[in-house]
CSV table of C-alpha atoms in Angstrom, one decimal:
chain,number,residue,atom,x,y,z
J,1,HIS,CA,3.3,20.4,-3.9
J,2,GLY,CA,4.3,17.9,-1.2
J,3,ALA,CA,1.0,16.2,-0.9
J,4,THR,CA,0.7,15.3,-4.6
J,5,GLU,CA,4.1,13.6,-4.5
J,6,LEU,CA,2.9,11.4,-1.7
J,7,ASP,CA,-0.3,10.5,-3.5
J,8,GLU,CA,1.6,9.3,-6.5
J,9,MET,CA,4.0,7.3,-4.4
J,10,GLY,CA,1.2,5.6,-2.5
J,11,ALA,CA,0.0,3.2,-5.2
J,12,GLU,CA,3.5,2.1,-6.1
J,13,ALA,CA,4.5,1.5,-2.4
J,14,LEU,CA,1.8,-1.2,-2.0
J,15,PRO,CA,3.0,-4.8,-2.7
J,16,ARG,CA,1.4,-6.0,-5.9
J,17,ARG,CA,0.5,-9.4,-4.6
J,18,THR,CA,-0.4,-9.9,-1.0
J,19,PRO,CA,-0.3,-13.6,-0.1
J,20,ALA,CA,-3.6,-14.9,1.3
J,21,PRO,CA,-3.4,-16.2,4.8
J,22,ALA,CA,-3.0,-20.0,4.9
J,23,TRP,CA,-6.2,-20.4,7.0
J,24,LEU,CA,-8.2,-18.5,4.4
J,25,PRO,CA,-7.9,-20.5,1.2
J,26,THR,CA,-9.8,-18.4,-1.4
J,27,ALA,CA,-8.2,-20.1,-4.4
J,28,LYS,CA,-6.0,-23.1,-4.9
J,29,GLY,CA,-2.3,-22.3,-4.3
J,30,GLU,CA,0.1,-21.8,-7.1
J,31,GLU,CA,3.7,-22.9,-7.0
J,32,GLY,CA,5.4,-21.2,-4.1
J,33,ASP,CA,2.2,-20.3,-2.3
J,34,PHE,CA,1.8,-21.2,1.4
J,35,CYS,CA,-0.4,-24.3,2.1
J,36,LEU,CA,-1.4,-26.7,4.8
J,37,ARG,CA,-2.0,-29.8,2.8
J,38,SER,CA,-1.7,-30.8,-0.8
J,39,SER,CA,-5.4,-30.3,-1.5
J,40,ASP,CA,-4.8,-26.5,-0.9
J,41,CYS,CA,-2.6,-26.5,-4.1
J,42,VAL,CA,-3.6,-26.6,-7.8
J,43,ALA,CA,-3.4,-29.9,-9.6
J,44,GLY,CA,0.2,-31.0,-10.3
J,45,LEU,CA,1.5,-29.5,-7.1
J,46,CYS,CA,1.8,-30.9,-3.5
J,47,CYS,CA,2.2,-29.2,-0.2
J,48,ALA,CA,5.8,-29.7,1.1
J,49,ARG,CA,7.9,-28.3,3.8
J,50,HIS,CA,10.2,-25.4,2.8
J,51,PHE,CA,12.3,-24.1,5.7
J,52,TRP,CA,9.7,-23.7,8.5
J,53,SER,CA,6.6,-23.2,6.5
J,54,LYS,CA,4.9,-25.3,3.8
J,55,ILE,CA,4.5,-24.3,0.2
J,56,CYS,CA,3.1,-25.7,-3.0
J,57,LYS,CA,5.8,-27.5,-5.0
J,58,PRO,CA,5.5,-29.3,-8.3
J,59,VAL,CA,4.8,-33.1,-8.3
J,60,LEU,CA,7.9,-34.9,-9.7
J,61,ARG,CA,7.9,-36.0,-13.3
J,62,GLU,CA,9.7,-38.9,-14.9
J,63,GLY,CA,13.4,-38.8,-14.5
J,64,GLN,CA,13.4,-36.3,-11.7
J,65,VAL,CA,15.3,-37.0,-8.5
J,66,CYS,CA,13.0,-38.1,-5.6
J,67,THR,CA,13.4,-38.9,-2.0
J,68,ARG,CA,13.2,-42.5,-0.9
J,69,HIS,CA,12.1,-42.7,2.7
J,70,ARG,CA,13.7,-45.7,4.3
J,71,ARG,CA,12.6,-44.8,7.8
J,72,LYS,CA,9.2,-43.1,8.2
J,73,GLY,CA,10.5,-41.2,11.2
J,74,THR,CA,13.0,-39.1,9.2
J,75,HIS,CA,10.2,-37.4,7.2
J,76,GLY,CA,9.6,-34.7,9.8
J,77,LEU,CA,13.3,-33.6,9.9
J,78,GLU,CA,13.5,-32.5,6.2
J,79,ILE,CA,13.7,-28.8,5.7
J,80,PHE,CA,13.2,-29.1,2.0
J,81,GLN,CA,10.7,-31.7,1.2
J,82,ARG,CA,10.1,-33.0,-2.3
J,83,CYS,CA,6.8,-34.0,-3.6
J,84,GLN,CA,6.0,-37.6,-4.4
J,85,CYS,CA,6.3,-38.9,-8.0
J,86,ALA,CA,3.4,-38.2,-10.3
J,87,GLU,CA,0.7,-40.8,-11.0
J,88,GLY,CA,2.1,-44.0,-12.5
J,89,LEU,CA,5.7,-43.3,-11.5
J,90,ALA,CA,7.7,-44.9,-8.7
J,91,CYS,CA,10.7,-43.6,-6.8
J,92,ARG,CA,13.5,-46.1,-7.7
J,93,LEU,CA,17.2,-46.4,-7.6
J,94,GLN,CA,18.8,-45.1,-10.8
J,95,ARG,CA,20.8,-47.8,-12.4
J,96,GLU,CA,23.9,-46.0,-13.5
J,97,HIS,CA,26.6,-47.7,-15.5
J,98,SER,CA,29.5,-45.7,-14.0
J,99,PRO,CA,30.9,-47.3,-10.8
J,100,ALA,CA,32.1,-43.8,-9.8
J,101,ASP,CA,28.5,-42.7,-9.1
J,102,ALA,CA,28.3,-43.4,-5.4
J,103,SER,CA,25.5,-40.9,-4.8
J,104,ARG,CA,22.9,-43.6,-5.7
J,105,LEU,CA,20.2,-41.2,-6.9
J,106,HIS,CA,16.6,-42.2,-6.8
J,107,THR,CA,14.5,-41.0,-9.7
J,108,CYS,CA,10.8,-41.2,-10.7
J,109,GLN,CA,10.5,-44.1,-13.1
J,110,ARG,CA,7.6,-45.8,-14.8
J,111,HIS,CA,6.2,-48.8,-13.0
């Protein structure tokens, strides 16, 4: 009866979703899929660094925090990149009323 137990186990042991290799883009990447460039991802996602690989992440919507790049050179050092703001939005300093807010967040705002 040992062999039948193994057969039944076999199917479950396989990972349900094997990620396609990045150099073999069969379909557009969903959120969290590996990518090389933003064109590898479905609409509304961009390809951004996540640790030492790059994955598809959602493009930022209105009101979401964004990264303002003051110096172009710092871009490569980011471990967690954010996408750019969606079409028609700009990354601007959030004008807060509280003087205590020293974090000076940038958010995606309408032009």
